[in-house]
CSV table of C-alpha atoms and ligand atoms in Angstrom, one decimal:
chain,number,residue,atom,x,y,z
A,1,MET,CA,0.0,0.0,0.0
A,2,ILE,CA,1.2,3.6,-0.7
A,3,VAL,CA,0.6,5.4,2.6
A,4,GLN,CA,0.0,9.2,2.6
A,5,PRO,CA,-0.8,11.4,5.6
A,6,LYS,CA,-4.5,12.0,6.2
A,7,VAL,CA,-4.8,14.8,8.8
A,8,ARG,CA,-8.0,15.4,10.6
A,9,GLY,CA,-7.9,18.1,13.3
A,10,PHE,CA,-5.4,17.1,15.9
A,11,ILE,CA,-4.5,13.7,14.5
A,12,CYS,CA,-3.4,11.9,11.4
A,13,THR,CA,-5.5,8.8,10.7
A,14,THR,CA,-2.7,7.0,8.8
A,15,ALA,CA,0.8,6.0,9.9
A,16,HIS,CA,3.8,5.0,7.8
A,17,PRO,CA,5.4,1.8,8.9
A,18,VAL,CA,8.8,2.6,7.4
A,19,GLY,CA,8.8,6.2,8.6
A,20,CYS,CA,7.8,5.1,12.2
A,21,GLY,CA,10.6,2.5,12.1
A,22,GLU,CA,13.1,5.2,11.0
A,23,ASN,CA,11.9,7.5,13.8
A,24,VAL,CA,12.6,4.8,16.4
A,25,LYS,CA,16.0,4.0,14.8
A,26,GLU,CA,17.0,7.7,15.0
A,27,GLN,CA,16.2,7.7,18.7
A,28,ILE,CA,18.1,4.5,19.3
A,29,ASP,CA,21.1,5.9,17.4
A,30,TYR,CA,21.0,9.1,19.5
A,31,VAL,CA,21.2,7.0,22.7
A,32,LYS,CA,23.8,4.6,21.4
A,33,ALA,CA,26.1,7.4,20.5
A,34,ARG,CA,26.2,8.6,24.1
A,35,PRO,CA,27.7,7.4,27.4
A,36,LYS,CA,25.9,4.4,28.9
A,37,THR,CA,23.8,4.7,32.0
A,38,PRO,CA,24.2,1.9,34.5
A,39,GLY,CA,21.5,1.4,37.1
A,40,ALA,CA,18.4,-0.2,35.7
A,41,LYS,CA,18.2,-3.9,34.8
A,42,ASN,CA,14.5,-4.8,34.3
A,43,VAL,CA,12.2,-2.0,33.4
A,44,LEU,CA,8.4,-1.9,33.0
A,45,VAL,CA,7.1,1.0,30.9
A,46,ILE,CA,3.4,1.6,31.1
A,47,GLY,CA,2.5,3.7,28.0
A,48,SER,CA,5.6,2.6,26.1
A,49,SER,CA,4.7,3.1,22.4
A,50,THR,CA,4.9,6.8,21.7
A,51,GLY,CA,6.1,10.1,23.1
A,52,TYR,CA,7.9,10.1,26.4
A,53,GLY,CA,7.1,6.5,27.3
A,54,LEU,CA,8.8,5.2,24.0
A,55,ALA,CA,11.8,7.5,24.6
A,56,SER,CA,12.0,6.1,28.2
A,57,ARG,CA,11.9,2.6,26.9
A,58,ILE,CA,14.6,3.3,24.4
A,59,SER,CA,16.8,5.0,27.0
A,60,ALA,CA,16.3,2.0,29.4
A,61,ALA,CA,17.1,-0.5,26.8
A,62,PHE,CA,19.9,1.1,24.8
A,63,SER,CA,21.5,3.2,27.5
A,64,CYS,CA,21.1,1.0,30.5
A,65,GLY,CA,21.1,-2.3,28.6
A,66,ALA,CA,17.8,-3.2,30.4
A,67,SER,CA,15.3,-5.8,29.6
A,68,THR,CA,12.0,-4.1,29.0
A,69,ILE,CA,8.3,-4.9,29.2
A,70,GLY,CA,6.1,-2.4,27.5
A,71,VAL,CA,2.3,-1.8,28.0
A,72,MET,CA,0.4,0.1,25.3
A,73,PHE,CA,-3.0,0.5,23.8
A,74,GLU,CA,-2.5,0.4,20.0
A,75,ARG,CA,-4.3,-0.9,17.0
A,76,PRO,CA,-2.8,-3.2,14.4
A,77,GLN,CA,-3.4,-2.8,10.7
A,78,SER,CA,-6.8,-4.0,9.6
A,79,GLY,CA,-8.5,-3.8,6.2
A,80,LYS,CA,-7.6,-0.5,4.5
A,81,ARG,CA,-6.5,1.1,7.8
A,82,THR,CA,-2.8,1.3,8.7
A,83,ALA,CA,-1.8,0.4,12.2
A,84,THR,CA,-1.4,3.2,14.7
A,85,PRO,CA,2.1,4.8,15.0
A,86,GLY,CA,2.6,3.3,18.4
A,87,TRP,CA,2.1,-0.2,16.9
A,88,TYR,CA,4.7,0.4,14.2
A,89,ASN,CA,7.1,2.0,16.7
A,90,THR,CA,6.9,-1.0,19.0
A,91,ALA,CA,7.4,-3.5,16.1
A,92,ALA,CA,10.6,-1.6,15.2
A,93,PHE,CA,11.7,-1.1,18.8
A,94,GLU,CA,11.5,-4.9,19.5
A,95,GLU,CA,13.3,-5.8,16.3
A,96,TYR,CA,16.2,-3.4,17.1
A,97,ALA,CA,16.3,-4.6,20.7
A,98,HIS,CA,16.3,-8.2,19.8
A,99,ALA,CA,19.0,-7.6,17.2
A,100,ASP,CA,21.2,-6.2,20.0
A,101,GLY,CA,20.4,-9.2,22.2
A,102,LEU,CA,18.1,-7.3,24.5
A,103,TYR,CA,14.9,-8.8,26.0
A,104,ALA,CA,11.8,-6.8,24.9
A,105,LYS,CA,8.2,-7.9,25.2
A,106,THR,CA,5.0,-5.9,24.9
A,107,ILE,CA,1.4,-6.3,26.2
A,108,ASN,CA,-1.2,-4.5,24.1
A,109,GLY,CA,-4.3,-3.8,26.2
A,110,ASP,CA,-6.0,-1.4,28.6
A,111,ALA,CA,-3.5,-0.6,31.3
A,112,PHE,CA,-6.3,0.6,33.6
A,113,SER,CA,-7.7,-2.9,33.7
A,114,GLN,CA,-6.9,-5.6,36.3
A,115,GLU,CA,-6.5,-8.2,33.5
A,116,VAL,CA,-3.6,-6.3,31.9
A,117,LYS,CA,-2.0,-5.8,35.3
A,118,GLN,CA,-2.2,-9.6,35.9
A,119,GLN,CA,-0.8,-10.4,32.4
A,120,VAL,CA,2.2,-8.1,33.1
A,121,ILE,CA,2.7,-9.8,36.5
A,122,ASP,CA,2.6,-13.2,34.9
A,123,LEU,CA,5.1,-12.2,32.3
A,124,ILE,CA,7.5,-10.7,34.8
A,125,LYS,CA,7.3,-13.9,36.9
A,126,LYS,CA,7.9,-16.1,33.9
A,127,ASP,CA,10.7,-14.1,32.2
A,128,LEU,CA,12.4,-11.6,34.6
A,129,GLY,CA,11.5,-12.5,38.1
A,130,GLN,CA,11.3,-8.9,39.2
A,131,VAL,CA,11.5,-5.4,37.8
A,132,ASP,CA,13.6,-2.6,39.4
A,133,MET,CA,12.1,0.3,37.5
A,134,VAL,CA,8.4,1.2,36.6
A,135,VAL,CA,7.8,4.1,34.3
A,136,TYR,CA,4.2,5.3,34.2
A,137,SER,CA,3.7,7.3,31.1
A,138,LEU,CA,0.1,6.9,30.2
A,139,ALA,CA,-1.8,9.7,28.4
A,140,SER,CA,-5.4,8.8,27.8
A,141,PRO,CA,-8.6,10.6,27.1
A,142,ARG,CA,-10.6,8.1,29.1
A,143,ARG,CA,-10.6,5.3,31.6
A,144,THR,CA,-12.9,2.4,32.0
A,145,MET,CA,-13.5,1.8,35.6
A,146,ALA,CA,-13.7,-1.7,37.3
A,147,ASP,CA,-17.5,-1.4,37.3
A,148,GLY,CA,-17.7,-0.8,33.6
A,149,THR,CA,-18.4,2.9,33.7
A,150,THR,CA,-16.2,5.4,31.8
A,151,CYS,CA,-14.5,8.5,33.1
A,152,SER,CA,-13.3,11.1,30.5
A,153,SER,CA,-10.6,13.7,31.0
A,154,VAL,CA,-11.2,17.2,29.8
A,155,LEU,CA,-8.8,20.1,29.1
A,156,LYS,CA,-10.6,23.0,30.7
A,157,THR,CA,-10.0,25.7,33.3
A,158,THR,CA,-11.2,25.3,36.9
A,159,ASP,CA,-11.6,28.9,37.6
A,160,GLY,CA,-14.1,30.5,35.2
A,161,GLU,CA,-13.9,31.1,31.5
A,162,TYR,CA,-10.4,32.0,30.2
A,163,THR,CA,-9.7,33.8,26.9
A,164,ASN,CA,-6.4,34.0,25.3
A,165,LYS,CA,-4.6,33.6,22.0
A,166,THR,CA,-4.5,30.3,20.2
A,167,ILE,CA,-3.2,28.9,17.0
A,168,ASP,CA,-5.1,27.3,14.1
A,169,LEU,CA,-2.2,25.2,13.0
A,170,ALA,CA,-3.9,24.2,9.7
A,171,ALA,CA,-4.8,27.8,8.6
A,172,ARG,CA,-1.6,29.2,10.3
A,173,THR,CA,-3.5,31.9,11.9
A,174,VAL,CA,-3.7,33.3,15.5
A,175,SER,CA,-7.1,33.9,17.0
A,176,GLU,CA,-8.8,34.0,20.4
A,177,VAL,CA,-10.3,31.1,22.1
A,178,THR,CA,-12.4,31.0,25.2
A,179,VAL,CA,-12.0,27.9,27.3
A,180,PRO,CA,-14.9,27.0,29.5
A,181,PRO,CA,-14.5,26.0,33.1
A,182,ALA,CA,-14.8,22.3,34.0
A,183,THR,CA,-17.7,21.1,36.2
A,184,GLN,CA,-16.8,19.5,39.5
A,185,GLU,CA,-17.7,16.1,37.9
A,186,GLU,CA,-15.4,16.8,35.0
A,187,ILE,CA,-12.5,17.7,37.3
A,188,ARG,CA,-13.1,14.5,39.4
A,189,ASP,CA,-13.2,12.4,36.2
A,190,THR,CA,-10.0,14.0,34.8
A,191,VAL,CA,-8.3,13.2,38.1
A,192,LYS,CA,-9.5,9.6,37.8
A,193,VAL,CA,-8.0,9.3,34.3
A,194,MET,CA,-4.8,11.3,34.6
A,195,GLY,CA,-4.1,11.4,38.3
A,196,GLY,CA,-2.2,8.9,40.4
A,197,GLU,CA,-4.8,6.4,41.3
A,198,ASP,CA,-4.0,3.9,38.6
A,199,TRP,CA,-0.3,4.4,39.1
A,200,LYS,CA,-0.7,3.4,42.7
A,201,ASP,CA,-3.0,0.5,41.7
A,202,TRP,CA,-0.1,-0.8,39.5
A,203,ILE,CA,2.5,-0.5,42.3
A,204,THR,CA,0.0,-2.2,44.7
A,205,ALA,CA,-0.5,-5.1,42.3
A,206,LEU,CA,3.2,-5.5,41.4
A,207,SER,CA,4.3,-5.2,45.0
A,208,GLY,CA,1.6,-7.7,46.2
A,209,ALA,CA,2.7,-10.2,43.6
A,210,GLY,CA,6.3,-9.9,44.8
A,211,VAL,CA,7.6,-8.8,41.4
A,212,LEU,CA,9.3,-5.6,42.6
A,213,ALA,CA,13.0,-5.7,43.3
A,214,GLU,CA,14.3,-4.8,46.8
A,215,HIS,CA,15.1,-1.3,45.6
A,216,THR,CA,12.6,-0.1,42.9
A,217,VAL,CA,12.3,3.3,41.3
A,218,THR,CA,9.1,4.4,39.8
A,219,MET,CA,8.4,7.5,37.9
A,220,ALA,CA,5.5,9.4,36.3
A,221,TYR,CA,5.6,12.5,34.1
A,222,SER,CA,4.1,15.9,34.7
A,223,TYR,CA,4.1,19.4,33.2
A,224,LEU,CA,4.0,22.7,35.0
A,225,GLY,CA,4.8,25.4,32.4
A,226,PRO,CA,5.0,29.2,32.6
A,227,GLU,CA,2.3,31.5,33.9
A,228,LEU,CA,0.7,32.1,30.6
A,229,THR,CA,-0.3,28.5,30.3
A,230,HIS,CA,-1.4,28.2,33.9
A,231,PRO,CA,-5.1,28.8,33.5
A,232,MET,CA,-5.2,26.1,30.9
A,233,TYR,CA,-2.7,23.7,32.3
A,234,ARG,CA,-1.3,24.0,35.8
A,235,ASN,CA,-4.5,25.5,37.3
A,236,GLY,CA,-6.8,23.7,34.8
A,237,SER,CA,-8.5,20.3,35.1
A,238,ILE,CA,-5.3,18.5,33.9
A,239,GLY,CA,-3.3,20.4,36.5
A,240,ARG,CA,-5.6,19.0,39.2
A,241,ALA,CA,-4.8,15.5,37.9
A,242,LYS,CA,-1.1,16.3,37.9
A,243,GLU,CA,-1.3,17.5,41.6
A,244,HIS,CA,-2.9,14.2,42.4
A,245,LEU,CA,-0.1,12.4,40.6
A,246,PHE,CA,2.4,14.3,42.7
A,247,ALA,CA,0.6,13.5,45.9
A,248,THR,CA,0.6,9.9,44.9
A,249,SER,CA,4.3,9.9,44.4
A,250,LYS,CA,4.7,10.8,48.1
A,251,GLU,CA,2.2,8.1,49.1
A,252,ILE,CA,3.9,5.4,47.1
A,253,THR,CA,7.3,6.2,48.6
A,254,GLN,CA,5.8,6.2,52.1
A,255,GLU,CA,3.6,3.1,51.8
A,256,PHE,CA,5.9,0.7,49.9
A,257,PRO,CA,9.2,0.0,51.6
A,258,GLY,CA,12.0,-0.2,49.1
A,259,VAL,CA,10.0,1.8,46.4
A,260,THR,CA,11.0,5.3,45.6
A,261,ALA,CA,8.6,7.3,43.5
A,262,TYR,CA,9.5,10.4,41.5
A,263,ILE,CA,7.7,12.9,39.3
A,264,SER,CA,9.7,14.1,36.4
A,265,VAL,CA,8.4,17.5,35.1
A,266,ASN,CA,9.1,17.3,31.4
A,267,LYS,CA,9.4,19.9,28.7
A,268,GLY,CA,6.3,20.8,26.6
A,269,LEU,CA,6.5,18.9,23.4
A,270,VAL,CA,4.4,18.0,20.4
A,271,THR,CA,2.9,14.5,21.1
A,272,GLN,CA,-0.5,13.0,20.3
A,273,ALA,CA,-1.6,14.0,23.8
A,274,SER,CA,-0.4,17.6,23.8
A,275,ALA,CA,-1.6,18.7,20.4
A,276,ALA,CA,-5.2,18.7,21.6
A,277,ILE,CA,-4.7,21.3,24.4
A,278,PRO,CA,-6.1,24.8,23.5
A,279,ILE,CA,-3.6,27.7,23.8
A,280,VAL,CA,-0.6,25.4,24.6
A,281,PRO,CA,0.3,24.6,20.9
A,282,LEU,CA,0.8,28.4,20.2
A,283,TYR,CA,3.0,28.6,23.3
A,284,MET,CA,5.0,25.6,22.2
A,285,SER,CA,5.6,26.9,18.6
A,286,ILE,CA,7.0,30.1,20.1
A,287,LEU,CA,9.0,28.1,22.6
A,288,TYR,CA,10.4,25.8,19.9
A,289,LYS,CA,11.6,28.9,18.0
A,290,VAL,CA,13.3,30.5,21.1
A,291,MET,CA,14.9,27.2,22.2
A,292,LYS,CA,16.1,26.3,18.8
A,293,GLU,CA,17.7,29.8,18.4
A,294,LYS,CA,19.5,29.3,21.7
A,295,GLY,CA,20.6,25.7,20.7
A,296,ILE,CA,18.8,24.1,23.6
A,297,HIS,CA,15.7,22.6,22.0
A,298,GLU,CA,15.1,19.0,22.9
A,299,GLY,CA,12.7,16.3,21.7
A,300,CYS,CA,11.4,13.3,23.7
A,301,ILE,CA,14.6,11.3,23.3
A,302,GLU,CA,17.0,14.1,24.3
A,303,GLN,CA,14.8,14.7,27.4
A,304,MET,CA,14.6,11.1,28.4
A,305,TYR,CA,18.2,10.3,27.8
A,306,ARG,CA,19.2,13.3,29.9
A,307,LEU,CA,16.6,12.3,32.6
A,308,PHE,CA,18.1,8.8,32.8
A,309,HIS,CA,21.7,9.7,32.5
A,310,ASP,CA,22.1,13.0,34.3
A,311,LYS,CA,19.2,13.2,36.7
A,312,LEU,CA,17.5,9.9,37.8
A,313,LEU,CA,20.4,7.4,37.7
A,314,ALA,CA,23.1,9.9,38.5
A,315,ASP,CA,25.0,9.1,41.8
A,316,LYS,CA,22.3,10.9,43.6
A,317,PRO,CA,19.0,11.7,41.9
A,318,GLN,CA,18.8,15.4,41.0
A,319,VAL,CA,15.6,16.8,42.5
A,320,ASP,CA,14.2,20.2,43.4
A,321,GLU,CA,13.0,21.4,46.8
A,322,ASP,CA,9.7,19.6,46.3
A,323,GLY,CA,11.5,16.4,45.3
A,324,MET,CA,10.6,16.7,41.6
A,325,ILE,CA,13.0,16.0,38.8
A,326,ARG,CA,13.0,19.1,36.6
A,327,MET,CA,13.5,18.2,33.0
A,328,ASP,CA,11.8,21.5,32.2
A,329,ASP,CA,14.9,23.3,33.5
A,330,TRP,CA,15.9,24.7,30.1
A,331,GLU,CA,12.3,25.5,29.1
A,332,MET,CA,11.8,27.5,32.3
A,333,ARG,CA,15.1,29.4,32.1
A,334,GLU,CA,14.5,33.1,32.7
A,335,ASP,CA,16.0,34.2,29.4
A,336,VAL,CA,13.9,31.7,27.5
A,337,GLN,CA,10.6,32.6,29.2
A,338,GLN,CA,11.3,36.3,28.8
A,339,GLU,CA,11.6,36.0,25.0
A,340,VAL,CA,8.6,33.7,24.8
A,341,LYS,CA,6.5,36.2,26.7
A,342,GLN,CA,7.6,39.1,24.5
A,343,ALA,CA,6.7,37.1,21.4
A,344,TRP,CA,3.4,36.0,23.0
A,345,ASP,CA,2.4,39.6,23.6
A,346,ARG,CA,3.1,40.7,20.0
A,347,ILE,CA,2.1,37.6,18.1
A,348,ASN,CA,-0.8,37.7,15.5
A,349,SER,CA,-1.6,36.1,12.2
A,350,ASP,CA,0.7,38.5,10.3
A,351,ASN,CA,3.9,38.0,12.2
A,352,LEU,CA,3.2,34.3,13.2
A,353,GLN,CA,5.9,33.0,10.8
A,354,GLN,CA,8.6,35.3,12.3
A,355,LEU,CA,7.8,34.8,15.9
A,356,ALA,CA,6.9,31.1,16.1
A,357,ASP,CA,8.3,27.9,14.6
A,358,VAL,CA,5.1,26.6,13.0
A,359,ASP,CA,7.1,24.6,10.5
A,360,GLY,CA,8.9,22.9,13.4
A,361,TYR,CA,5.6,22.1,15.0
A,362,TRP,CA,4.3,20.5,11.8
A,363,GLU,CA,7.5,18.7,11.3
A,364,ASP,CA,7.2,17.1,14.7
A,365,PHE,CA,3.6,16.4,14.1
A,366,TYR,CA,4.2,14.5,10.8
A,367,HIS,CA,7.2,12.7,12.3
A,368,MET,CA,5.0,11.2,15.0
A,369,PHE,CA,3.1,9.4,12.3
A,370,GLY,CA,6.2,8.4,10.3
A,371,PHE,CA,5.9,11.1,7.7
A,372,GLY,CA,8.4,13.7,6.5
A,373,ILE,CA,11.4,11.5,7.5
A,374,ASP,CA,14.5,12.0,5.3
A,375,GLY,CA,15.4,8.9,3.2
A,376,VAL,CA,11.9,7.4,3.3
A,377,ASP,CA,10.3,6.9,-0.1
A,378,TYR,CA,6.7,7.8,0.4
A,379,ASP,CA,5.7,6.8,-3.1
A,380,ALA,CA,6.8,3.2,-2.6
A,381,ASP,CA,4.4,0.4,-2.0
A,382,VAL,CA,5.0,-0.7,1.6
A,383,GLU,CA,3.8,-3.6,3.7
A,384,VAL,CA,1.4,-2.2,6.3
A,385,ASP,CA,0.7,-5.4,8.1
A,386,LYS,CA,3.7,-5.5,10.4
A,387,ALA,CA,3.8,-7.8,13.4
A,388,VAL,CA,5.1,-6.8,16.8
A,389,PRO,CA,7.4,-9.8,17.4
A,390,SER,CA,6.2,-10.5,21.0
A,391,ILE,CA,2.5,-10.1,20.3
B,401,LIG,P1,1.5,9.9,24.2
B,401,LIG,O1,0.1,10.1,23.7
B,401,LIG,O2,2.6,10.1,23.2
B,401,LIG,O3,1.7,8.4,24.8
B,401,LIG,C1,0.7,7.8,25.6
B,401,LIG,C2,1.0,6.3,25.8
B,401,LIG,O4,0.0,5.8,26.6
B,401,LIG,C3,1.0,5.5,24.5
B,401,LIG,O5,2.0,4.5,24.6
B,401,LIG,C4,-0.4,4.8,24.5
B,401,LIG,O6,-0.4,3.6,23.8
B,401,LIG,C5,-0.5,4.6,26.0
B,401,LIG,N1,-1.9,4.4,26.4
B,401,LIG,C6,-2.9,5.3,26.4
B,401,LIG,N2,-4.0,4.8,26.9
B,401,LIG,C7,-3.7,3.6,27.3
B,401,LIG,C8,-4.4,2.5,28.0
B,401,LIG,N3,-5.7,2.7,28.4
B,401,LIG,N4,-3.7,1.4,28.2
B,401,LIG,C9,-2.4,1.2,27.9
B,401,LIG,N5,-1.7,2.2,27.3
B,401,LIG,C10,-2.3,3.3,27.0
B,401,LIG,O7,1.7,10.9,25.4
B,401,LIG,P2,2.9,11.7,26.0
B,401,LIG,O8,2.8,13.1,25.6
B,401,LIG,O9,4.2,11.0,25.8
B,401,LIG,O10,2.5,11.7,27.6
B,401,LIG,C11,3.0,10.8,28.5
B,401,LIG,C12,3.1,11.4,29.9
B,401,LIG,O11,4.0,12.6,29.8
B,401,LIG,C13,1.7,12.0,30.3
B,401,LIG,O12,1.5,11.8,31.7
B,401,LIG,C14,1.8,13.5,30.0
B,401,LIG,O13,0.9,14.3,30.7
B,401,LIG,C15,3.3,13.7,30.3
B,401,LIG,N6,3.9,14.9,29.8
B,401,LIG,C16,3.7,15.3,28.4
B,401,LIG,C17,4.3,16.5,28.0
B,401,LIG,C18,4.1,16.9,26.5
B,401,LIG,O14,4.3,18.1,26.2
B,401,LIG,N7,3.7,16.0,25.6
B,401,LIG,C19,5.0,17.3,28.8
B,401,LIG,C20,5.2,16.9,30.1
B,401,LIG,C21,4.6,15.7,30.6
């Protein structure tokens, strides 16, 4: 099949198997070209197929030399539909890992469910015995609860309507958007989906089954961002969920002897999860421009390699006064934020091209789906039915 991008709103409904594979290879090459990171042997990554979770898995495998089990929720190819990017990424990841003699297996299913937790426990018992690191990198719009009901997460404010600039990425224009406040029920549901409850459920299940090593590190990802995104993010419904995630990290460390839980505050980046947040993509396109000009722009793999190598598995984990790992240290630098703010105040449809890196945003967007990658022939007929070796 000849696979072309089909973009609908915030997502692309097709994915290119060869392009996704190249994307994974580039990330692996990045890590392999850098000093190794001793410290993790058997790593479970929940949300392992795209974005920060995939980059974490690549860092664990190719920098630490770890055996990895991934959990993802992806769709294989069927009929005329290509698989999702996370499926192709995982197929490529496992192939490269196996070629290097690294153990890598993946479970495809709903991480919120008890069944998937049990499948993972059985697999750890059978193949690895125990894991010494658990990365929780889920980003999901909804969660099916044990009683069969569904909670959906919303990206709204918590404090009245909020109006600010936003970008229409397709039209390349700047306009105003008013974001409505979430209801109490929506906030509660967002916390259920993106807060720490399921993370703790995982640690409870893994610990109860005796598959956590004597010293285990677990880590989940958050975002704080500058003031101009606070109404939407930090003080919004998603921010409430992230507060809960942070509180859960403290609970896990207290309640599970031998387990240390961290929150890593990562940089704002284009991923499938972040493209849908109002206002934030305009901020990110300005941020990309400023950070690229300063030579400090990072993508998921640069962030996750630096997290593993310099911060988490350094002699002593590098944390701030609240105990969080700050991978947003370069994003939040005063000189960076000052320039972003100046651009934000001036930006409109006419000067968008000069003040923001919209091309860079689109480049990252297409890359996520395996498009726009150098060296890939997009006119070639490719096999879209790719197997993930362990599934
Ligand atoms: P992503 O959409 O790229 O990845 C989400 C992963 O979760 C995928 O592997 C997907 O298969 C998996 N997943 C989703 N629902 C699932 C389910 N029910 N069962 C099993 N797997 C499921 O997202 P991302 O942007 O990498 O986000 C990961 C984490 O990082 C989130 O907590 C997010 O808030 C955080 N974060 C993101 C940014 C950003 O700018 N993108 C910044 C800081 C922190």
